[in-house]
Short mmCIF file of C-alpha atoms in Angstrom, two decimals:
data_model
loop_
_atom_site.label_atom_id
_atom_site.label_comp_id
_atom_site.label_asym_id
_atom_site.label_seq_id
_atom_site.Cartn_x
_atom_site.Cartn_y
_atom_site.Cartn_z
CA MET J 1 102.07 56.67 110.28
CA SER J 2 101.19 59.23 107.66
CA THR J 3 103.69 60.93 105.37
CA VAL J 4 103.21 64.26 107.15
CA THR J 5 103.96 62.73 110.55
CA GLY J 6 107.05 61.00 109.19
CA LEU J 7 108.27 64.17 107.53
CA LEU J 8 107.78 66.20 110.70
CA MET J 9 109.60 63.59 112.77
CA ALA J 10 112.50 63.62 110.29
CA ILE J 11 112.68 67.43 110.44
CA ALA J 12 112.61 67.33 114.24
CA ILE J 13 115.48 64.83 114.37
CA CYS J 14 117.51 66.77 111.76
CA GLY J 15 117.05 69.98 113.76
CA ALA J 16 118.14 68.21 116.94
CA LEU J 17 121.25 66.83 115.20
CA LEU J 18 122.08 70.32 113.95
CA ALA J 19 121.59 71.68 117.47
CA VAL J 20 124.12 69.29 119.01
CA SER J 21 126.65 69.13 116.16
CA LEU J 22 127.09 72.72 114.96
CA LYS J 23 130.13 74.52 116.38
CA ASN J 24 128.59 78.01 116.27
CA VAL J 25 126.33 78.32 119.34
CA LEU J 26 123.87 80.61 117.56
CA HIS J 27 123.50 78.18 114.65
CA ALA J 28 122.86 75.45 117.20
CA ILE J 29 120.06 77.49 118.76
CA PHE J 30 118.43 78.01 115.37
CA GLY J 31 118.70 74.24 114.83
CA LEU J 32 116.82 73.80 118.09
CA ALA J 33 114.18 76.25 116.82
CA ILE J 34 113.68 74.00 113.77
CA THR J 35 113.10 71.02 116.07
CA LEU J 36 110.61 72.98 118.16
CA LEU J 37 108.70 74.08 115.05
CA ALA J 38 108.52 70.47 113.86
CA LEU J 39 107.22 69.46 117.31
CA ALA J 40 104.51 72.09 117.00
CA GLY J 41 103.60 70.52 113.66
CA LEU J 42 103.40 67.10 115.33
CA PHE J 43 101.01 68.46 117.98
CA MET J 44 98.92 69.82 115.10
CA VAL J 45 98.82 66.40 113.43
CA LEU J 46 97.89 64.82 116.77
CA GLY J 47 94.82 67.04 116.86
CA SER J 48 95.69 69.85 119.27
CA PRO J 49 96.19 73.15 117.45
CA PHE J 50 96.18 75.01 120.78
CA VAL J 51 99.21 73.13 122.14
CA ALA J 52 100.89 73.60 118.74
CA ALA J 53 100.32 77.36 118.86
CA MET J 54 101.62 77.50 122.45
CA GLU J 55 104.72 75.55 121.43
CA VAL J 56 105.45 78.17 118.77
CA LEU J 57 104.54 81.13 120.98
CA ILE J 58 106.53 80.07 124.05
CA TYR J 59 109.35 77.87 122.79
CA VAL J 60 110.19 79.25 119.35
CA GLY J 61 109.27 82.88 119.97
CA GLY J 62 110.26 82.98 123.65
CA ILE J 63 112.72 80.39 124.89
CA SER J 64 114.97 80.18 121.83
CA VAL J 65 115.08 83.98 121.58
CA ALA J 66 115.97 84.17 125.29
CA MET J 67 118.79 81.70 124.60
CA VAL J 68 120.12 83.91 121.80
CA PHE J 69 120.05 86.83 124.23
CA ALA J 70 121.92 84.83 126.85
CA VAL J 71 124.64 83.97 124.32
CA MET J 72 124.98 87.55 123.11
CA LEU J 73 125.08 89.11 126.58
CA SER J 74 127.58 86.66 128.05
CA THR J 75 131.29 87.30 127.64
CA VAL J 76 133.05 85.57 124.78
CA VAL J 77 134.83 82.42 125.88
CA PRO J 78 137.88 81.35 123.86
CA LYS J 79 137.15 78.28 121.75
CA HIS J 80 136.94 74.99 123.65
CA ALA J 81 138.29 76.54 126.84
CA ALA J 82 135.24 75.35 128.72
CA GLU J 83 135.47 71.77 127.46
CA THR J 84 137.45 69.87 130.07
CA SER J 85 137.16 66.10 130.19
CA LEU J 86 135.50 66.33 133.60
CA ARG J 87 132.79 68.60 132.23
CA LYS J 88 132.34 66.38 129.18
CA GLY J 89 131.91 63.37 131.46
CA ALA J 90 129.42 65.18 133.67
CA ALA J 91 127.44 66.35 130.61
CA ALA J 92 127.36 62.81 129.22
CA LEU J 93 126.17 61.49 132.59
CA VAL J 94 123.34 64.06 132.81
CA ALA J 95 122.28 63.40 129.22
CA LEU J 96 122.31 59.63 129.77
CA THR J 97 120.27 59.88 132.98
CA PHE J 98 117.74 62.09 131.25
CA LEU J 99 117.51 59.72 128.26
CA LEU J 100 117.01 56.70 130.54
CA GLY J 101 114.41 58.58 132.61
CA VAL J 102 112.38 59.66 129.59
CA GLY J 103 112.82 56.23 128.05
CA ALA J 104 111.48 54.57 131.20
CA ILE J 105 108.44 56.86 131.17
CA VAL J 106 107.75 56.17 127.48
CA VAL J 107 108.15 52.40 127.88
CA GLY J 108 106.10 52.37 131.07
CA ALA J 109 103.23 54.44 129.64
CA ASP J 110 100.45 52.65 127.82
CA LEU J 111 100.70 54.45 124.48
CA PRO J 112 98.28 53.85 121.62
CA SER J 113 99.89 52.26 118.56
CA THR J 114 98.37 54.63 116.00
CA SER J 115 99.48 58.18 115.33
CA ALA J 116 95.93 59.33 114.60
CA PRO J 117 94.23 61.46 117.25
CA THR J 118 92.63 59.01 119.69
CA LEU J 119 90.99 61.52 121.98
CA PRO J 120 87.87 63.44 120.99
CA ALA J 121 88.41 67.07 120.03
CA GLU J 122 86.57 68.34 123.13
CA LEU J 123 89.34 66.99 125.36
CA TRP J 124 91.88 69.10 123.45
CA SER J 125 89.84 72.28 123.63
CA VAL J 126 91.29 75.34 125.38
CA ALA J 127 88.58 75.24 128.04
CA HIS J 128 89.23 71.59 128.87
CA LEU J 129 93.02 72.05 128.97
CA GLY J 130 92.62 75.03 131.29
CA THR J 131 90.31 73.17 133.66
CA ALA J 132 92.59 70.13 133.69
CA LEU J 133 95.65 72.28 134.42
CA LEU J 134 94.06 74.13 137.35
CA ASP J 135 92.04 71.20 138.66
CA HIS J 136 93.58 67.77 138.14
CA TYR J 137 97.19 68.88 137.62
CA ASN J 138 96.97 71.73 140.10
CA LEU J 139 99.93 70.58 142.22
CA VAL J 140 102.26 70.12 139.23
CA PHE J 141 101.21 73.52 137.93
CA GLU J 142 101.99 75.20 141.26
CA VAL J 143 105.34 73.41 141.62
CA LEU J 144 106.32 74.62 138.14
CA SER J 145 105.40 78.18 139.12
CA VAL J 146 107.64 77.91 142.20
CA VAL J 147 110.51 76.61 140.04
CA LEU J 148 110.12 79.59 137.70
CA LEU J 149 110.00 81.98 140.66
CA VAL J 150 113.22 80.48 142.05
CA ALA J 151 114.86 80.90 138.65
CA ILE J 152 113.83 84.57 138.45
CA ILE J 153 115.06 85.32 141.98
CA GLY J 154 118.32 83.48 141.23
CA ALA J 155 118.86 85.54 138.10
CA ILE J 156 118.29 88.79 140.03
CA VAL J 157 120.68 87.72 142.83
CA ILE J 158 123.43 86.80 140.35
CA SER J 159 123.09 90.03 138.35
CA ARG J 160 123.05 92.14 141.55
CA ARG J 161 126.23 90.49 142.80
CA GLU J 162 127.98 91.25 139.51
CA GLU J 163 126.87 94.86 139.73
CA GLU J 164 128.48 95.18 143.17
CA HIS J 165 131.65 93.62 141.79
CA THR J 166 131.97 96.14 138.99
CA GLU J 167 131.25 99.08 141.29
CA SER J 168 133.87 98.20 143.92
CA MET Q 1 78.05 71.75 116.49
CA SER Q 2 79.94 71.80 113.22
CA PRO Q 3 82.03 74.88 112.43
CA PRO Q 4 80.48 77.31 109.93
CA GLU Q 5 81.37 76.71 106.31
CA THR Q 6 84.41 78.72 105.27
CA LEU Q 7 85.82 79.53 101.86
CA VAL Q 8 88.32 76.68 102.08
CA ASP Q 9 85.59 74.11 102.82
CA LYS Q 10 83.78 74.97 99.62
CA LEU Q 11 86.67 73.78 97.45
CA ASP Q 12 87.19 70.15 96.48
CA SER Q 13 90.86 69.76 97.28
CA PRO Q 14 92.45 71.06 100.50
CA TRP Q 15 95.74 71.74 98.68
CA LEU Q 16 94.00 73.88 96.08
CA GLY Q 17 92.47 75.74 99.00
CA VAL Q 18 95.91 76.32 100.51
CA VAL Q 19 97.36 77.63 97.24
CA LEU Q 20 94.38 79.86 96.49
CA GLY Q 21 94.26 81.05 100.09
CA VAL Q 22 97.94 82.02 100.15
CA ALA Q 23 97.53 83.80 96.80
CA ALA Q 24 94.47 85.67 98.08
CA VAL Q 25 96.17 86.73 101.31
CA LEU Q 26 99.34 87.78 99.50
CA GLY Q 27 97.27 89.82 97.05
CA MET Q 28 95.27 91.45 99.82
CA LEU Q 29 98.45 92.28 101.76
CA THR Q 30 100.30 93.60 98.70
CA VAL Q 31 97.51 95.97 97.71
CA ASN Q 32 97.14 97.20 101.27
CA VAL Q 33 100.87 97.60 101.89
CA LEU Q 34 101.33 99.55 98.65
CA PHE Q 35 98.44 101.77 99.67
CA LEU Q 36 99.75 102.08 103.25
CA VAL Q 37 103.17 103.26 102.12
CA TRP Q 38 101.55 105.86 99.85
CA LEU Q 39 99.23 106.90 102.69
CA GLU Q 40 102.12 107.22 105.11
CA ARG Q 41 103.99 109.48 102.73
CA LYS Q 42 100.90 111.59 102.13
CA VAL Q 43 100.04 111.82 105.85
CA SER Q 44 103.61 112.74 106.79
CA ALA Q 45 103.64 115.34 104.01
CA TRP Q 46 100.33 116.76 105.20
CA ILE Q 47 101.58 116.98 108.81
CA GLN Q 48 104.81 118.65 107.66
CA ARG Q 49 103.02 120.93 105.16
CA ARG Q 50 104.57 119.33 102.10
CA MET Q 51 103.00 117.81 98.99
CA GLY Q 52 104.27 114.21 99.21
CA PRO Q 53 104.36 112.05 96.06
CA THR Q 54 102.49 113.71 93.19
CA GLU Q 55 104.15 112.61 89.94
CA VAL Q 56 103.21 108.97 89.28
CA GLY Q 57 99.48 108.42 88.77
CA PRO Q 58 96.63 110.48 90.24
CA PHE Q 59 97.74 112.03 93.58
CA GLY Q 60 100.96 110.03 93.22
CA LEU Q 61 99.01 106.82 93.95
CA PHE Q 62 101.27 104.63 91.80
CA GLN Q 63 104.49 105.90 93.35
CA THR Q 64 104.89 102.86 95.63
CA LEU Q 65 104.11 100.53 92.72
CA ALA Q 66 106.97 102.14 90.82
CA ASP Q 67 109.18 101.86 93.90
CA MET Q 68 108.33 98.17 94.20
CA LEU Q 69 109.23 97.54 90.54
CA LYS Q 70 112.52 99.33 91.13
CA LEU Q 71 113.28 97.15 94.17
CA LEU Q 72 112.34 94.01 92.21
CA SER Q 73 114.78 94.83 89.44
CA LYS Q 74 117.67 95.82 91.69
CA GLN Q 75 120.80 93.73 91.96
CA LEU Q 76 120.96 91.54 95.08
CA ILE Q 77 124.18 92.32 96.91
CA THR Q 78 125.50 89.86 99.46
CA PRO Q 79 128.22 91.43 101.61
CA ARG Q 80 131.37 89.30 101.83
CA HIS Q 81 131.53 88.61 105.57
CA VAL Q 82 127.92 87.66 106.26
CA ASP Q 83 126.91 84.43 107.95
CA LYS Q 84 125.43 83.02 104.73
CA PRO Q 85 122.72 80.55 105.88
CA LEU Q 86 121.30 82.95 108.45
CA TYR Q 87 121.60 86.00 106.18
CA HIS Q 88 119.66 84.32 103.37
CA LEU Q 89 117.02 82.69 105.58
CA ALA Q 90 116.20 85.75 107.69
CA PRO Q 91 113.95 87.68 105.24
CA LEU Q 92 111.85 84.56 104.70
CA VAL Q 93 111.55 83.79 108.41
CA VAL Q 94 110.30 87.34 108.96
CA PHE Q 95 108.00 87.36 105.93
CA VAL Q 96 106.23 83.98 106.02
CA PRO Q 97 104.62 84.27 109.51
CA VAL Q 98 103.12 87.62 108.50
CA VAL Q 99 101.30 86.02 105.57
CA ALA Q 100 100.19 83.12 107.78
CA ALA Q 101 98.85 85.49 110.45
CA ALA Q 102 96.97 87.58 107.89
CA SER Q 103 95.02 84.51 106.73
CA LEU Q 104 93.20 84.23 110.07
CA PHE Q 105 91.01 87.33 110.02
CA PRO Q 106 87.26 87.47 109.44
CA PHE Q 107 86.54 90.29 106.96
CA SER Q 108 82.81 89.71 107.16
CA ALA Q 109 80.37 87.09 108.44
CA GLY Q 110 81.50 83.88 106.72
CA LEU Q 111 84.26 85.64 104.80
CA VAL Q 112 87.19 84.06 106.63
CA LEU Q 113 89.95 81.89 105.24
CA GLN Q 114 90.79 79.94 108.41
CA ASP Q 115 88.07 79.95 111.06
CA LEU Q 116 89.97 78.57 114.06
CA ASP Q 117 89.01 78.48 117.72
CA ILE Q 118 92.51 79.57 118.65
CA GLY Q 119 92.80 82.33 116.05
CA LEU Q 120 93.99 84.96 118.51
CA VAL Q 121 96.73 82.74 120.00
CA LEU Q 122 97.92 81.84 116.50
CA VAL Q 123 98.23 85.50 115.49
CA PHE Q 124 100.50 86.09 118.50
CA ALA Q 125 102.40 82.85 117.86
CA PHE Q 126 103.18 83.89 114.28
CA GLY Q 127 104.22 87.29 115.60
CA GLY Q 128 106.68 85.54 117.91
CA LEU Q 129 108.22 83.58 115.04
CA ALA Q 130 109.35 86.81 113.42
CA PHE Q 131 111.64 87.59 116.41
CA VAL Q 132 113.81 84.64 115.45
CA GLY Q 133 114.04 86.02 111.91
CA ILE Q 134 115.04 89.49 113.14
CA PHE Q 135 117.82 87.94 115.23
CA MET Q 136 118.98 85.90 112.24
CA ALA Q 137 119.15 89.08 110.16
CA GLY Q 138 121.00 91.04 112.84
CA TRP Q 139 123.53 88.33 113.59
CA GLY Q 140 123.88 87.08 110.03
CA SER Q 141 124.67 90.56 108.67
CA ASN Q 142 127.90 90.64 110.69
CA ASN Q 143 127.52 94.36 111.21
CA LYS Q 144 127.45 96.11 114.57
CA TYR Q 145 124.55 98.40 113.67
CA ALA Q 146 122.50 95.48 112.45
CA LEU Q 147 123.27 93.45 115.57
CA LEU Q 148 122.45 96.32 117.93
CA GLY Q 149 119.27 97.05 116.00
CA ALA Q 150 118.19 93.42 116.19
CA MET Q 151 118.87 93.22 119.92
CA ARG Q 152 116.92 96.40 120.59
CA SER Q 153 114.10 95.27 118.36
CA VAL Q 154 113.74 91.84 119.93
CA ALA Q 155 114.15 93.09 123.52
CA GLN Q 156 111.43 95.65 122.86
CA ASN Q 157 109.13 93.16 121.12
CA ILE Q 158 109.43 90.51 123.83
CA SER Q 159 108.73 93.08 126.55
CA TYR Q 160 105.74 94.70 124.88
CA GLU Q 161 104.28 91.36 123.88
CA ILE Q 162 103.32 90.84 127.53
CA PRO Q 163 100.99 93.86 127.97
CA LEU Q 164 99.74 93.26 124.41
CA ILE Q 165 98.63 89.70 125.20
CA LEU Q 166 97.34 90.59 128.69
CA ALA Q 167 95.18 93.39 127.22
CA SER Q 168 93.81 91.01 124.59
CA LEU Q 169 93.10 88.41 127.28
CA SER Q 170 90.75 90.84 129.02
CA VAL Q 171 88.57 90.74 125.92
CA VAL Q 172 88.91 86.95 125.73
CA LEU Q 173 87.71 86.70 129.35
CA MET Q 174 84.64 88.78 128.50
CA SER Q 175 83.73 86.91 125.35
CA GLY Q 176 84.78 83.43 126.46
CA THR Q 177 86.35 82.55 123.12
CA MET Q 178 89.57 83.09 121.17
CA ASN Q 179 87.86 82.64 117.82
CA LEU Q 180 88.22 85.96 116.00
CA ALA Q 181 84.95 85.53 114.08
CA LYS Q 182 83.03 84.64 117.25
CA ILE Q 183 84.45 87.63 119.15
CA THR Q 184 83.18 89.88 116.35
CA ALA Q 185 79.80 88.15 116.18
CA LEU Q 186 79.39 88.50 119.94
CA GLN Q 187 79.88 92.27 119.74
CA SER Q 188 77.27 92.74 117.02
CA GLU Q 189 74.92 90.44 118.97
CA ARG Q 190 75.22 92.43 122.20
CA GLY Q 191 75.04 95.72 120.37
CA TYR Q 192 78.17 97.35 121.80
CA TRP Q 193 81.88 97.27 121.05
CA PHE Q 194 84.26 95.90 123.66
CA ILE Q 195 86.12 99.22 123.75
CA VAL Q 196 83.13 100.55 125.74
CA LEU Q 197 83.74 98.09 128.58
CA GLN Q 198 87.51 97.75 128.13
CA PRO Q 199 88.84 101.25 127.43
CA VAL Q 200 91.98 100.64 129.52
CA ALA Q 201 92.77 97.40 127.69
CA ALA Q 202 92.21 99.15 124.35
CA VAL Q 203 94.68 101.94 125.21
CA ILE Q 204 97.26 99.44 126.53
CA TYR Q 205 96.82 97.36 123.39
CA PHE Q 206 97.29 100.37 121.13
CA ILE Q 207 100.48 101.54 122.86
CA ALA Q 208 101.94 98.03 122.99
CA ALA Q 209 101.03 97.48 119.34
CA LEU Q 210 102.94 100.63 118.35
CA ALA Q 211 105.98 99.19 120.11
CA GLU Q 212 105.46 95.72 118.62
CA THR Q 213 105.52 97.13 115.11
CA ASN Q 214 108.61 99.28 115.87
CA ARG Q 215 106.73 102.47 115.04
CA ALA Q 216 107.60 105.88 116.38
CA PRO Q 217 107.73 106.91 119.21
CA PHE Q 218 109.03 103.36 119.71
CA ASP Q 219 111.18 103.11 116.56
CA ILE Q 220 114.40 102.81 118.54
CA PRO Q 221 115.52 99.67 116.65
CA GLU Q 222 115.78 101.77 113.50
CA ALA Q 223 116.86 105.09 114.97
CA GLU Q 224 118.49 106.45 111.80
CA SER Q 225 120.75 108.84 113.65
CA GLU Q 226 122.26 106.04 115.74
CA LEU Q 227 121.87 102.76 113.89
CA VAL Q 228 121.68 103.49 110.14
CA ALA Q 229 118.68 101.22 109.47
CA GLY Q 230 118.79 98.68 112.28
CA PHE Q 231 118.69 94.98 111.59
CA HIS Q 232 118.16 95.32 107.83
CA THR Q 233 121.10 97.65 107.23
CA GLU Q 234 122.95 95.10 105.07
CA TYR Q 235 119.96 94.07 102.96
CA SER Q 236 119.24 95.51 99.56
CA GLY Q 237 116.83 95.03 96.66
CA MET Q 238 114.09 92.45 97.09
CA ARG Q 239 115.48 91.15 100.41
CA PHE Q 240 115.06 94.62 101.89
CA ALA Q 241 111.63 94.80 100.28
CA LEU Q 242 110.58 91.64 102.14
CA PHE Q 243 111.47 93.24 105.50
CA PHE Q 244 109.72 96.43 104.48
CA PHE Q 245 106.65 94.48 103.37
CA ALA Q 246 106.58 92.53 106.64
CA GLU Q 247 106.84 95.73 108.66
CA TYR Q 248 103.90 97.43 106.98
CA SER Q 249 101.90 94.20 107.01
CA ASN Q 250 102.48 94.04 110.76
CA VAL Q 251 101.03 97.52 111.18
CA PHE Q 252 98.04 96.28 109.21
CA ILE Q 253 97.75 93.06 111.23
CA VAL Q 254 97.85 94.68 114.69
CA SER Q 255 95.20 97.12 113.47
CA MET Q 256 93.07 94.20 112.29
CA VAL Q 257 93.43 92.50 115.71
CA ALA Q 258 92.42 95.74 117.44
CA THR Q 259 89.44 96.10 115.10
CA VAL Q 260 88.26 92.58 115.92
CA LEU Q 261 88.88 92.82 119.67
CA PHE Q 262 87.74 96.34 120.48
CA LEU Q 263 85.88 97.88 117.54
CA GLY Q 264 83.42 95.15 116.63
CA GLY Q 265 85.13 93.92 113.45
CA TRP Q 266 82.82 93.82 110.47
CA SER Q 267 79.67 94.86 112.38
CA GLY Q 268 78.05 98.19 111.51
CA PRO Q 269 74.87 99.57 109.99
CA LEU Q 270 74.01 100.02 106.27
CA LEU Q 271 77.38 99.31 104.67
CA PRO Q 272 78.47 95.71 103.95
CA GLY Q 273 80.79 93.93 106.43
CA PRO Q 274 84.14 94.17 104.63
CA VAL Q 275 83.67 97.92 104.10
CA TRP Q 276 83.15 98.46 107.83
CA PHE Q 277 86.08 96.19 108.62
CA PHE Q 278 88.53 98.04 106.39
CA LEU Q 279 87.17 101.45 107.42
CA LYS Q 280 87.91 100.66 111.07
CA VAL Q 281 91.31 99.16 110.24
CA TYR Q 282 92.28 102.24 108.26
CA ALA Q 283 91.06 104.55 111.00
CA LEU Q 284 93.48 102.81 113.37
CA VAL Q 285 96.27 102.83 110.79
CA GLY Q 286 95.70 106.56 110.35
CA LEU Q 287 95.96 107.01 114.11
CA THR Q 288 99.32 105.19 114.23
CA MET Q 289 100.61 107.41 111.41
CA TRP Q 290 99.44 110.54 113.19
CA VAL Q 291 101.30 109.37 116.32
CA ARG Q 292 104.41 108.54 114.33
CA TRP Q 293 104.78 111.95 112.73
CA THR Q 294 103.94 114.04 115.81
CA PHE Q 295 105.81 112.41 118.72
CA PRO Q 296 109.58 112.36 119.29
CA ARG Q 297 111.43 109.09 119.77
CA LEU Q 298 111.85 107.68 123.28
CA ARG Q 299 115.16 106.68 124.83
CA PHE Q 300 115.73 102.93 125.23
CA ASP Q 301 115.70 102.83 129.05
CA GLN Q 302 112.57 105.02 129.14
CA LEU Q 303 110.95 102.60 126.73
CA MET Q 304 111.77 99.54 128.82
CA SER Q 305 110.81 101.03 132.16
CA PHE Q 306 107.54 102.32 130.70
CA CYS Q 307 106.70 98.76 129.65
CA TRP Q 308 107.70 96.97 132.86
CA VAL Q 309 106.76 99.60 135.45
CA VAL Q 310 103.61 101.13 133.95
CA LEU Q 311 102.07 99.09 131.16
CA THR Q 312 102.49 95.51 132.40
CA PRO Q 313 101.21 96.07 135.98
CA LEU Q 314 98.29 98.09 134.62
CA ALA Q 315 97.44 95.28 132.18
CA ILE Q 316 97.59 92.68 134.97
CA LEU Q 317 95.37 94.83 137.19
CA ASN Q 318 92.90 95.31 134.35
CA LEU Q 319 92.86 91.55 133.72
CA LEU Q 320 92.24 90.80 137.41
CA ILE Q 321 89.36 93.28 137.63
CA THR Q 322 87.89 91.89 134.41
CA ALA Q 323 88.14 88.35 135.81
CA PHE Q 324 86.31 89.35 139.02
CA VAL Q 325 83.62 91.26 137.19
CA ALA Q 326 83.16 88.50 134.60
CA ARG Q 327 82.75 86.03 137.49
CA LEU Q 328 80.18 88.18 139.29
CA VAL Q 329 78.02 89.14 136.30
#
């Protein structure tokens, strides 16, 4: 493991710790942005600048900004009002399930023991990634599109219902 | 095929290359921004039948230099109720991506600091990073005008990023690469500029770029009459200068992208490459200034509906047609 990789990993973990520990929600989101930037750096070290650029473009510039918007547009909740023990328990359960799931995938996968790029650069090229996404991983790609579509329609339905509420 | 030798490859140490490269880009940007601010003041004066700066240097050329020195020597005031970490970080988060993005452009054949196959994506990625910084500034300032300005600015930027990228993708589909140097080389090879085949994309790009850089008629985030100065209301001295620098650099960068994508970059007869490149960039910059000083400001809902109802569908349609044609030819 090179120094750069180690440093990036440390930054990613620090950002994640900030994201879960800071009381101010906006600070937490910026902590998450630090983690995402460090992840982009890790993709760079692993030899895929395209995935790194996409990570920055979509996650740092898009998702985290959308999260800030969501926080600012939602009504202010009094401190800790939302934290009931039931909710805490449910959150812990979800987090634990997710951790175990990801852990199982990581343990089950046959990962190379070095952090150096093991695949040739051609396999990381934009053209190859595009072909793989629309060819080999076509089904996954389509399912993800449907999930996004459902999310958009859901958002429209919820906002419409609130509009009717305020009018009546 | 090995990538063509770039300036950085010619140096012994990669770190020396990084330091020299950053210094070169910063120098290039500083000179151009100082000139741009002077040009803007002269163009606005000319449009409004005034003189503009005349006192410092020939034709007032050194006026912005004097302004910069003034800003450098000003006291840095931190208002009492700001969110300190965010307030202090924001100018840097806005400024650094601009410098990084500016290091990706080919000024002439072989004269490119970072010749990357994903150059175009990276330019947009660095542009996206700045949104986070604008939010940090707006929130961290703890001021309602700053917060409203930041929200307007980011909402506008996120929306107009979509037609901007879609319009650029039409060119990428035609050239089959996202390498800025290769896109330019392709245009001089074929003997025509991509604006000839992609006039719609070029117009969409230009309009979206005006909105991306918060320029009039899309300067709603800084509408003086409503919001004082938008997200940088609470910043003074050098911190304000960093935002100002980033803003003018962004105007310069979107013009450079347009030059590469639609106007054939450095290619042109007789004159050397960099001269052509900067001539085209400054022609576009001049156009944005002309637009700024002759059109009134839009209202926010008009701005948003123009993006989502007109520009984005048109860009998607243009992309689809380009894809079909590129497949058939």
